[in-house]
Coordinates of C-alpha atoms in Angstrom, one line a residue:
M2 CA -28.3 8.5 35.3
K3 CA -29.8 11.3 33.1
P4 CA -29.8 14.9 34.4
S5 CA -33.6 14.7 34.5
D6 CA -33.5 11.6 36.7
L7 CA -30.9 13.2 39.0
I8 CA -33.2 16.3 39.4
Q9 CA -36.2 14.1 40.2
A10 CA -34.2 12.0 42.7
L11 CA -33.0 15.2 44.4
A12 CA -36.5 16.6 44.4
V13 CA -37.8 13.6 46.2
V14 CA -35.2 13.6 49.0
V15 CA -35.6 17.4 49.5
I16 CA -39.4 17.0 49.8
W17 CA -39.0 14.1 52.3
G18 CA -36.2 16.0 54.2
F19 CA -38.4 19.1 54.7
N20 CA -41.4 16.9 55.5
F21 CA -40.2 16.5 59.1
V22 CA -40.2 20.3 59.7
V23 CA -43.6 20.6 57.9
I24 CA -45.2 17.8 60.1
K25 CA -43.7 19.4 63.2
T26 CA -45.3 22.7 62.3
A27 CA -48.7 21.1 61.8
V28 CA -48.8 18.8 64.9
S29 CA -48.0 21.8 67.0
E30 CA -51.6 23.0 66.3
I31 CA -53.6 19.9 65.4
P32 CA -53.5 16.6 67.4
P33 CA -51.3 14.1 65.6
L34 CA -53.9 11.3 65.0
T35 CA -56.4 13.9 63.9
L36 CA -53.9 15.4 61.5
T37 CA -53.0 12.0 60.1
A38 CA -56.7 11.3 59.5
L39 CA -57.1 14.6 57.7
R40 CA -54.0 13.8 55.6
F41 CA -55.4 10.4 54.6
T42 CA -58.9 11.8 53.9
L43 CA -57.4 14.2 51.4
V44 CA -55.1 11.7 49.8
A45 CA -58.0 9.2 49.5
L46 CA -60.2 11.8 47.8
L47 CA -57.4 12.6 45.3
L48 CA -56.4 9.0 44.4
T49 CA -59.2 6.4 45.0
P50 CA -61.4 7.6 42.1
F51 CA -58.6 6.8 39.7
F52 CA -56.8 3.8 41.1
R53 CA -58.9 0.7 42.1
P54 CA -57.6 -2.5 43.6
S55 CA -58.9 -5.9 42.5
R56 CA -60.8 -8.0 45.0
D57 CA -57.8 -10.2 45.8
Q58 CA -55.6 -7.2 46.5
F59 CA -58.0 -5.7 49.1
A60 CA -56.9 -7.8 52.1
S61 CA -53.3 -6.8 51.6
I62 CA -54.1 -3.1 51.4
A63 CA -56.3 -3.4 54.5
M64 CA -53.3 -4.9 56.4
L65 CA -51.1 -2.0 55.1
A66 CA -53.7 0.4 56.4
L67 CA -53.0 -0.9 59.9
V68 CA -49.3 -1.3 59.6
L69 CA -48.3 1.6 57.3
G70 CA -51.2 4.0 57.9
F71 CA -51.6 3.7 61.7
G72 CA -48.4 2.0 62.7
H73 CA -45.9 4.1 60.7
F74 CA -47.6 7.4 59.8
G75 CA -49.7 7.7 62.9
M76 CA -46.8 6.9 65.3
L77 CA -44.5 9.2 63.3
F78 CA -46.9 12.1 63.8
I79 CA -47.3 11.3 67.5
G80 CA -43.5 11.1 67.9
L81 CA -43.0 14.5 66.2
R82 CA -45.4 16.1 68.7
G83 CA -42.8 15.4 71.5
V84 CA -39.5 15.1 69.6
D85 CA -37.8 17.8 67.5
A86 CA -37.7 17.4 63.7
A87 CA -33.9 16.9 63.5
T88 CA -33.9 13.9 65.9
T89 CA -37.0 12.4 64.2
A90 CA -35.3 12.6 60.8
L91 CA -32.4 10.5 62.2
M92 CA -34.5 8.1 64.4
I93 CA -36.8 7.1 61.5
Q94 CA -33.8 5.8 59.6
L95 CA -34.0 2.7 61.9
G96 CA -36.5 1.4 59.4
I97 CA -33.6 0.3 57.2
P98 CA -31.9 -2.0 59.9
F99 CA -35.4 -3.2 61.0
S100 CA -36.1 -4.1 57.3
L101 CA -32.8 -6.1 57.3
I102 CA -33.7 -7.9 60.5
L103 CA -37.2 -8.8 59.3
S104 CA -35.7 -10.0 56.0
T105 CA -33.4 -12.3 57.9
L106 CA -36.2 -13.7 60.0
L107 CA -38.8 -14.1 57.3
F108 CA -36.7 -14.9 54.2
A109 CA -33.7 -16.7 55.8
D110 CA -31.3 -14.0 54.5
S111 CA -27.8 -14.1 55.9
L112 CA -26.7 -10.9 57.6
G113 CA -22.9 -11.2 57.4
K114 CA -20.4 -9.2 59.4
V115 CA -20.7 -5.9 57.5
R116 CA -24.4 -5.6 57.8
I117 CA -24.3 -6.7 61.5
L118 CA -21.8 -3.8 62.0
G119 CA -24.2 -1.5 60.2
V120 CA -27.1 -2.6 62.4
A121 CA -25.0 -2.1 65.6
L122 CA -23.9 1.4 64.5
A123 CA -27.4 2.5 63.6
F124 CA -28.9 1.3 66.9
S125 CA -26.0 2.7 68.9
G126 CA -26.6 6.1 67.3
A127 CA -30.3 5.9 68.0
A128 CA -29.6 5.0 71.7
L129 CA -27.5 8.2 72.0
L130 CA -30.3 10.2 70.4
A131 CA -32.9 8.7 72.7
G132 CA -30.7 9.3 75.8
E133 CA -30.2 13.0 75.2
P134 CA -31.3 15.0 78.2
K135 CA -34.4 17.1 77.3
G136 CA -34.1 15.5 73.8
G137 CA -37.7 14.4 73.8
A138 CA -40.4 12.6 75.8
P139 CA -39.7 8.9 76.2
L140 CA -43.2 7.9 74.9
S141 CA -42.6 10.0 71.8
M142 CA -39.2 8.4 71.2
F143 CA -40.9 5.0 71.6
A144 CA -43.6 6.0 69.1
L145 CA -40.8 6.8 66.6
L146 CA -39.3 3.4 67.2
I147 CA -42.6 1.8 66.5
S148 CA -43.0 4.0 63.4
A149 CA -39.6 2.8 62.1
F150 CA -40.4 -0.8 62.7
C151 CA -43.8 -0.5 61.0
W152 CA -42.2 1.1 58.0
A153 CA -39.9 -2.0 57.7
W154 CA -42.8 -4.3 58.2
A155 CA -44.8 -2.5 55.5
N156 CA -41.9 -2.9 53.1
V157 CA -42.1 -6.7 53.6
L158 CA -45.9 -6.6 52.9
I159 CA -45.4 -4.4 49.8
K160 CA -42.6 -6.7 48.5
R161 CA -45.1 -9.6 48.6
R162 CA -47.6 -7.6 46.6
S163 CA -45.5 -6.0 43.9
D164 CA -48.4 -6.5 41.5
I165 CA -50.3 -3.6 43.1
H166 CA -49.8 -0.1 41.7
P167 CA -48.0 2.2 44.2
L168 CA -50.7 4.9 43.9
T169 CA -53.4 2.3 44.4
I170 CA -51.7 1.3 47.7
I171 CA -51.3 4.9 48.8
G172 CA -54.9 5.9 48.0
W173 CA -56.7 2.8 49.4
M174 CA -54.4 2.4 52.3
S175 CA -55.3 6.0 53.2
L176 CA -59.0 5.4 52.9
L177 CA -59.0 2.2 55.0
A178 CA -56.8 3.8 57.7
I179 CA -59.2 6.7 58.3
P180 CA -61.7 4.8 60.6
I181 CA -58.8 3.4 62.7
L182 CA -57.3 6.8 63.2
V183 CA -60.6 8.5 63.9
V184 CA -61.5 5.9 66.6
C185 CA -58.0 6.2 68.2
S186 CA -58.3 10.0 68.0
L187 CA -61.6 10.0 69.8
L188 CA -60.2 7.7 72.5
F189 CA -56.9 9.3 73.1
E190 CA -57.1 13.0 72.0
S191 CA -59.2 15.9 72.9
D192 CA -60.3 19.3 71.5
Q193 CA -59.9 18.0 67.9
W194 CA -62.6 20.2 66.4
H195 CA -61.5 23.3 68.2
S196 CA -57.9 22.6 67.0
I197 CA -59.0 22.3 63.4
Q198 CA -61.1 25.4 63.6
G199 CA -58.4 27.4 65.2
A200 CA -55.5 26.2 63.0
S201 CA -53.4 28.9 61.3
W202 CA -52.8 29.2 57.6
S203 CA -49.3 27.7 58.2
A204 CA -50.8 24.5 59.6
W205 CA -53.1 24.2 56.6
A206 CA -50.3 24.9 54.2
A207 CA -48.2 22.3 56.0
L208 CA -51.1 19.8 55.5
G209 CA -51.2 20.6 51.8
Y210 CA -47.5 20.0 51.5
I211 CA -47.8 16.7 53.3
V212 CA -50.7 15.5 51.1
V213 CA -49.5 16.7 47.7
G214 CA -45.8 16.9 48.1
S215 CA -44.8 14.1 50.4
S216 CA -47.7 11.6 50.0
I217 CA -48.3 11.8 46.3
L218 CA -45.7 13.6 44.3
A219 CA -42.6 12.3 46.0
Y220 CA -43.7 8.7 46.1
Y221 CA -44.8 8.8 42.5
L222 CA -41.4 10.2 41.3
W223 CA -39.6 7.7 43.6
Y224 CA -41.4 4.7 42.2
R225 CA -41.0 5.9 38.6
L226 CA -37.2 6.2 39.2
I227 CA -37.1 2.7 40.7
A228 CA -39.0 1.3 37.7
R229 CA -36.6 3.0 35.2
L230 CA -33.3 2.7 37.0
S231 CA -31.5 0.1 39.1
I232 CA -32.0 0.1 42.9
N233 CA -28.3 0.7 43.2
Q234 CA -28.6 4.0 41.4
V235 CA -31.6 5.2 43.4
A236 CA -31.3 3.9 46.9
P237 CA -28.2 6.0 48.0
F238 CA -30.2 9.2 47.5
S239 CA -32.4 8.3 50.4
L240 CA -29.5 8.9 52.8
L241 CA -29.7 12.6 51.9
A242 CA -33.3 13.0 53.4
P243 CA -32.3 12.7 57.1
M244 CA -29.4 15.1 56.5
I245 CA -31.8 17.7 55.0
G246 CA -34.2 17.0 57.8
V247 CA -31.6 17.8 60.5
A248 CA -30.4 20.9 58.7
A249 CA -34.0 22.1 58.2
G250 CA -34.9 21.5 61.8
I251 CA -31.9 23.5 63.0
L252 CA -32.1 26.4 60.5
I253 CA -35.9 26.7 60.2
L254 CA -37.2 25.7 63.6
D255 CA -34.1 26.9 65.5
E256 CA -33.5 23.5 67.1
A257 CA -30.3 23.0 69.0
L258 CA -27.4 21.2 67.3
T259 CA -26.2 19.2 70.3
L260 CA -23.3 16.7 70.7
Y261 CA -25.8 13.9 71.1
K262 CA -27.3 14.8 67.6
V263 CA -23.8 15.1 66.1
V264 CA -22.4 11.8 67.4
G265 CA -25.7 9.9 67.5
G266 CA -26.7 11.1 64.0
T267 CA -23.3 10.3 62.6
L268 CA -23.4 6.7 64.0
T269 CA -27.0 6.2 62.7
I270 CA -26.3 7.5 59.2
A271 CA -23.0 5.6 59.1
G272 CA -24.7 2.4 60.1
V273 CA -27.5 2.9 57.6
G274 CA -25.0 3.8 54.8
L275 CA -23.0 0.7 55.5
I276 CA -26.1 -1.5 55.2
E277 CA -27.2 0.3 52.0
L278 CA -23.7 -0.1 50.4
R279 CA -23.5 -3.7 51.3
Q280 CA -27.0 -4.3 50.0
A281 CA -26.0 -2.6 46.7
R282 CA -22.9 -4.8 46.4
L283 CA -25.0 -8.0 47.0
R284 CA -27.5 -6.9 44.3
R285 CA -24.7 -6.4 41.8
L286 CA -23.2 -9.8 42.6
K287 CA -26.6 -11.4 42.0
L288 CA -26.9 -9.7 38.6
L289 CA -23.5 -10.9 37.7
T290 CA -24.1 -14.4 38.9
P291 CA -27.8 -15.2 38.6
D292 CA -27.4 -18.8 39.7
L293 CA -26.6 -17.5 43.2

Protein backbone atom coordinates (compact mmCIF):
# COMPACT_ATOMS: atom_id res chain seq x y z
CA MET A 1 0.00 0.00 0.00
CA LYS A 2 1.38 3.40 -1.02
CA PRO A 3 1.72 6.13 1.64
CA SER A 4 -0.99 8.15 -0.14
CA ASP A 5 -3.38 5.18 0.05
CA LEU A 6 -2.57 4.70 3.74
CA ILE A 7 -3.30 8.38 4.44
CA GLN A 8 -6.64 8.15 2.60
CA ALA A 9 -7.65 4.95 4.44
CA LEU A 10 -6.82 6.53 7.79
CA ALA A 11 -8.67 9.71 6.81
CA VAL A 12 -11.81 7.70 6.07
CA VAL A 13 -11.85 5.82 9.38
CA VAL A 14 -11.13 9.02 11.33
CA ILE A 15 -14.05 10.77 9.58
CA TRP A 16 -16.34 7.81 10.30
CA GLY A 17 -15.08 7.48 13.87
CA PHE A 18 -15.80 11.11 14.73
CA ASN A 19 -19.12 10.92 12.89
CA PHE A 20 -20.79 9.30 15.92
CA VAL A 21 -19.90 12.27 18.12
CA VAL A 22 -20.95 14.72 15.42
CA ILE A 23 -24.35 13.08 14.92
CA LYS A 24 -24.86 12.94 18.68
CA THR A 25 -24.23 16.69 18.83
CA ALA A 26 -26.73 17.42 16.08
CA VAL A 27 -29.57 15.13 17.27
CA SER A 28 -29.43 16.73 20.70
CA GLU A 29 -30.96 19.83 19.05
CA ILE A 30 -32.79 18.61 15.92
CA PRO A 31 -35.16 15.59 15.91
CA PRO A 32 -33.39 12.58 14.34
CA LEU A 33 -35.71 11.96 11.37
CA THR A 34 -35.79 15.67 10.60
CA LEU A 35 -31.99 15.78 10.76
CA THR A 36 -31.72 12.76 8.46
CA ALA A 37 -34.09 14.40 5.97
CA LEU A 38 -31.99 17.60 6.05
CA ARG A 39 -28.84 15.55 5.51
CA PHE A 40 -30.25 13.75 2.51
CA THR A 41 -31.66 16.95 1.02
CA LEU A 42 -28.21 18.53 1.00
CA VAL A 43 -26.51 15.36 -0.28
CA ALA A 44 -29.07 15.06 -3.09
CA LEU A 45 -28.58 18.70 -4.09
CA LEU A 46 -24.83 18.18 -4.30
CA LEU A 47 -24.82 14.87 -6.18
CA THR A 48 -27.94 14.24 -8.26
CA PRO A 49 -27.20 16.90 -10.93
CA PHE A 50 -23.93 15.12 -11.76
CA PHE A 51 -24.75 11.40 -11.32
CA ARG A 52 -27.81 9.99 -13.05
CA PRO A 53 -29.06 6.39 -12.82
CA SER A 54 -30.37 4.55 -15.85
CA ARG A 55 -34.02 3.50 -15.95
CA ASP A 56 -33.26 -0.11 -15.04
CA GLN A 57 -31.22 1.01 -12.00
CA PHE A 58 -33.99 3.15 -10.54
CA ALA A 59 -35.93 0.36 -8.79
CA SER A 60 -32.80 -0.87 -7.00
CA ILE A 61 -31.98 2.62 -5.77
CA ALA A 62 -35.58 3.08 -4.59
CA MET A 63 -35.25 -0.08 -2.51
CA LEU A 64 -31.99 1.24 -1.06
CA ALA A 65 -33.77 4.47 -0.14
CA LEU A 66 -36.02 2.43 2.14
CA VAL A 67 -33.41 0.01 3.50
CA LEU A 68 -30.29 2.19 3.65
CA GLY A 69 -31.81 5.66 3.80
CA PHE A 70 -34.58 5.08 6.34
CA GLY A 71 -33.67 1.69 7.83
CA HIS A 72 -29.96 2.29 8.44
CA PHE A 73 -29.40 6.04 8.63
CA GLY A 74 -32.80 6.95 10.05
CA MET A 75 -32.59 4.32 12.79
CA LEU A 76 -28.95 5.24 13.48
CA PHE A 77 -29.94 8.86 14.14
CA ILE A 78 -32.88 7.74 16.31
CA GLY A 79 -30.61 5.41 18.26
CA LEU A 80 -28.03 8.12 18.87
CA ARG A 81 -30.72 10.32 20.41
CA GLY A 82 -31.01 7.89 23.34
CA VAL A 83 -27.64 6.08 23.42
CA ASP A 84 -24.19 7.59 23.87
CA ALA A 85 -21.79 7.84 20.94
CA ALA A 86 -19.27 5.31 22.30
CA THR A 87 -21.88 2.55 22.69
CA THR A 88 -23.36 3.35 19.26
CA ALA A 89 -19.93 3.07 17.61
CA LEU A 90 -19.68 -0.47 18.98
CA MET A 91 -23.31 -1.58 18.46
CA ILE A 92 -23.33 -0.58 14.81
CA GLN A 93 -20.51 -3.06 14.15
CA LEU A 94 -23.15 -5.80 14.31
CA GLY A 95 -23.70 -4.98 10.65
CA ILE A 96 -20.73 -7.24 9.84
CA PRO A 97 -22.07 -10.43 11.51
CA PHE A 98 -25.53 -9.60 10.14
CA SER A 99 -23.97 -9.40 6.64
CA LEU A 100 -22.43 -12.81 7.18
CA ILE A 101 -25.74 -14.31 8.31
CA LEU A 102 -27.60 -12.84 5.33
CA SER A 103 -24.90 -14.09 2.97
CA THR A 104 -25.31 -17.57 4.41
CA LEU A 105 -29.09 -17.50 4.02
CA LEU A 106 -29.21 -15.93 0.57
CA PHE A 107 -26.07 -17.26 -1.12
CA ALA A 108 -25.68 -20.64 0.65
CA ASP A 109 -22.33 -19.54 2.05
CA SER A 110 -20.91 -21.89 4.69
CA LEU A 111 -20.15 -20.19 8.00
CA GLY A 112 -17.52 -22.53 9.46
CA LYS A 113 -16.42 -22.73 13.10
CA VAL A 114 -14.23 -19.60 13.09
CA ARG A 115 -16.92 -17.31 11.74
CA ILE A 116 -19.57 -18.84 14.01
CA LEU A 117 -17.30 -18.02 16.95
CA GLY A 118 -16.90 -14.48 15.61
CA VAL A 119 -20.68 -14.02 15.35
CA ALA A 120 -21.17 -15.41 18.88
CA LEU A 121 -18.53 -13.06 20.33
CA ALA A 122 -19.94 -10.02 18.52
CA PHE A 123 -23.51 -10.61 19.69
CA SER A 124 -22.37 -11.47 23.23
CA GLY A 125 -20.56 -8.15 23.41
CA ALA A 126 -23.61 -6.32 22.05
CA ALA A 127 -25.80 -8.02 24.67
CA LEU A 128 -23.51 -6.70 27.40
CA LEU A 129 -23.62 -3.20 25.92
CA ALA A 130 -27.42 -3.32 25.70
CA GLY A 131 -27.69 -4.60 29.27
CA GLU A 132 -25.68 -1.80 30.85
CA PRO A 133 -27.73 -0.06 33.55
CA LYS A 134 -28.51 3.49 32.39
CA GLY A 135 -26.61 2.68 29.19
CA GLY A 136 -29.41 3.79 26.91
CA ALA A 137 -33.15 3.62 26.30
CA PRO A 138 -34.26 0.12 25.20
CA LEU A 139 -36.07 1.51 22.14
CA SER A 140 -32.93 3.39 21.12
CA MET A 141 -30.87 0.22 21.45
CA PHE A 142 -33.44 -1.61 19.34
CA ALA A 143 -33.20 1.16 16.71
CA LEU A 144 -29.43 0.61 16.55
CA LEU A 145 -29.99 -3.12 16.09
CA ILE A 146 -32.34 -2.40 13.18
CA SER A 147 -29.80 0.06 11.78
CA ALA A 148 -27.02 -2.56 11.83
CA PHE A 149 -29.27 -5.15 10.18
CA CYS A 150 -30.37 -2.71 7.46
CA TRP A 151 -26.72 -1.82 6.77
CA ALA A 152 -26.08 -5.53 6.16
CA TRP A 153 -29.18 -5.85 3.99
CA ALA A 154 -28.14 -2.79 1.98
CA ASN A 155 -24.73 -4.39 1.34
CA VAL A 156 -26.49 -7.39 -0.20
CA LEU A 157 -28.57 -5.09 -2.42
CA ILE A 158 -25.50 -3.08 -3.48
CA LYS A 159 -23.56 -6.28 -4.21
CA ARG A 160 -26.28 -7.29 -6.66
CA ARG A 161 -26.03 -3.91 -8.44
CA SER A 162 -22.28 -3.37 -8.62
CA ASP A 163 -22.86 -1.68 -12.01
CA ILE A 164 -24.20 1.47 -10.32
CA HIS A 165 -21.65 4.19 -9.48
CA PRO A 166 -21.36 4.66 -5.68
CA LEU A 167 -22.06 8.39 -5.83
CA THR A 168 -25.12 7.71 -7.99
CA ILE A 169 -26.39 5.40 -5.25
CA ILE A 170 -25.64 7.92 -2.49
CA GLY A 171 -27.18 10.87 -4.32
CA TRP A 172 -30.37 9.26 -5.61
CA MET A 173 -30.89 7.08 -2.56
CA SER A 174 -30.80 10.33 -0.57
CA LEU A 175 -33.33 12.01 -2.88
CA LEU A 176 -35.79 9.10 -2.78
CA ALA A 177 -35.48 8.69 1.00
CA ILE A 178 -36.54 12.28 1.72
CA PRO A 179 -40.35 11.76 1.32
CA ILE A 180 -40.25 8.67 3.56
CA LEU A 181 -38.36 10.53 6.26
CA VAL A 182 -40.53 13.66 6.03
CA VAL A 183 -43.75 11.64 6.41
CA CYS A 184 -42.35 9.66 9.36
CA SER A 185 -41.09 12.87 10.96
CA LEU A 186 -44.54 14.46 10.66
CA LEU A 187 -46.12 11.36 12.21
CA PHE A 188 -43.70 10.69 15.05
CA GLU A 189 -41.83 13.94 15.82
CA SER A 190 -42.85 17.40 16.96
CA ASP A 191 -41.47 20.97 17.00
CA GLN A 192 -39.36 20.27 13.90
CA TRP A 193 -39.46 23.80 12.53
CA HIS A 194 -38.84 25.35 15.95
CA SER A 195 -35.83 23.02 16.44
CA ILE A 196 -34.37 23.95 13.06
CA GLN A 197 -34.81 27.68 13.69
CA GLY A 198 -33.30 27.44 17.16
CA ALA A 199 -30.38 25.16 16.25
CA SER A 200 -26.96 26.45 17.30
CA TRP A 201 -23.99 26.95 15.01
CA SER A 202 -22.48 23.71 16.33
CA ALA A 203 -25.54 21.73 15.16
CA TRP A 204 -25.28 23.25 11.67
CA ALA A 205 -21.52 22.63 11.60
CA ALA A 206 -22.24 19.03 12.60
CA LEU A 207 -24.72 18.71 9.72
CA GLY A 208 -22.10 20.08 7.31
CA TYR A 209 -19.61 17.50 8.56
CA ILE A 210 -22.16 14.69 8.14
CA VAL A 211 -23.03 15.77 4.59
CA VAL A 212 -19.62 16.66 3.15
CA GLY A 213 -17.26 14.61 5.30
CA SER A 214 -19.10 11.41 6.10
CA SER A 215 -21.66 11.10 3.30
CA ILE A 216 -19.60 12.22 0.30
CA LEU A 217 -15.85 12.51 0.94
CA ALA A 218 -15.36 9.41 3.10
CA TYR A 219 -17.46 7.13 0.87
CA TYR A 220 -15.79 8.48 -2.27
CA LEU A 221 -12.29 7.81 -0.88
CA TRP A 222 -13.31 4.39 0.44
CA TYR A 223 -14.74 3.20 -2.87
CA ARG A 224 -11.67 4.51 -4.71
CA LEU A 225 -9.42 2.52 -2.39
CA ILE A 226 -11.50 -0.61 -2.94
CA ALA A 227 -11.28 -0.10 -6.71
CA ARG A 228 -7.47 0.25 -6.66
CA LEU A 229 -6.50 -2.18 -3.91
CA SER A 230 -7.59 -5.61 -2.74
CA ILE A 231 -10.37 -5.91 -0.16
CA ASN A 232 -7.86 -7.63 2.15
CA GLN A 233 -5.76 -4.45 2.23
CA VAL A 234 -8.66 -2.08 2.84
CA ALA A 235 -11.19 -3.92 5.04
CA PRO A 236 -9.07 -4.15 8.24
CA PHE A 237 -8.99 -0.34 8.47
CA SER A 238 -12.75 -0.33 9.14
CA LEU A 239 -12.08 -1.83 12.58
CA LEU A 240 -10.39 1.42 13.63
CA ALA A 241 -13.60 3.47 13.24
CA PRO A 242 -15.42 2.09 16.32
CA MET A 243 -12.28 2.50 18.43
CA ILE A 244 -12.02 6.14 17.36
CA GLY A 245 -15.76 6.55 17.99
CA VAL A 246 -15.43 5.22 21.55
CA ALA A 247 -12.41 7.40 22.28
CA ALA A 248 -14.11 10.49 20.82
CA GLY A 249 -17.28 9.90 22.83
CA ILE A 250 -15.31 9.61 26.07
CA LEU A 251 -12.86 12.46 25.44
CA ILE A 252 -15.11 14.97 23.65
CA LEU A 253 -18.57 14.28 25.08
CA ASP A 254 -17.30 13.20 28.51
CA GLU A 255 -19.10 9.84 28.30
CA ALA A 256 -18.30 7.30 30.99
CA LEU A 257 -15.88 4.46 30.28
CA THR A 258 -17.71 1.67 32.11
CA LEU A 259 -16.86 -2.00 32.60
CA TYR A 260 -19.77 -2.85 30.30
CA LYS A 261 -18.20 -0.79 27.49
CA VAL A 262 -14.75 -2.27 28.05
CA VAL A 263 -15.84 -5.93 28.16
CA GLY A 264 -18.76 -5.64 25.74
CA GLY A 265 -16.75 -3.54 23.31
CA THR A 266 -13.78 -5.90 23.45
CA LEU A 267 -16.01 -8.90 22.70
CA THR A 268 -17.77 -7.10 19.86
CA ILE A 269 -14.56 -5.90 18.20
CA ALA A 270 -12.90 -9.29 18.74
CA GLY A 271 -15.83 -11.04 17.08
CA VAL A 272 -15.94 -8.64 14.15
CA GLY A 273 -12.15 -8.83 13.78
CA LEU A 274 -12.28 -12.62 13.74
CA ILE A 275 -14.92 -12.54 11.00
CA GLU A 276 -12.94 -10.02 8.94
CA LEU A 277 -9.69 -12.01 9.25
CA ARG A 278 -11.44 -15.21 8.24
CA GLN A 279 -13.12 -13.47 5.31
CA ALA A 280 -9.75 -12.13 4.18
CA ARG A 281 -8.20 -15.60 4.35
CA LEU A 282 -11.04 -17.12 2.33
CA ARG A 283 -10.68 -14.40 -0.31
CA ARG A 284 -6.95 -15.13 -0.57
CA LEU A 285 -7.66 -18.85 -0.98
CA LYS A 286 -10.12 -18.12 -3.78
CA LEU A 287 -7.51 -16.01 -5.58
CA LEU A 288 -4.96 -18.79 -5.28
CA THR A 289 -7.43 -21.51 -6.32
CA PRO A 290 -10.00 -19.91 -8.68
CA ASP A 291 -11.69 -23.25 -9.39
CA LEU A 292 -12.96 -23.28 -5.81
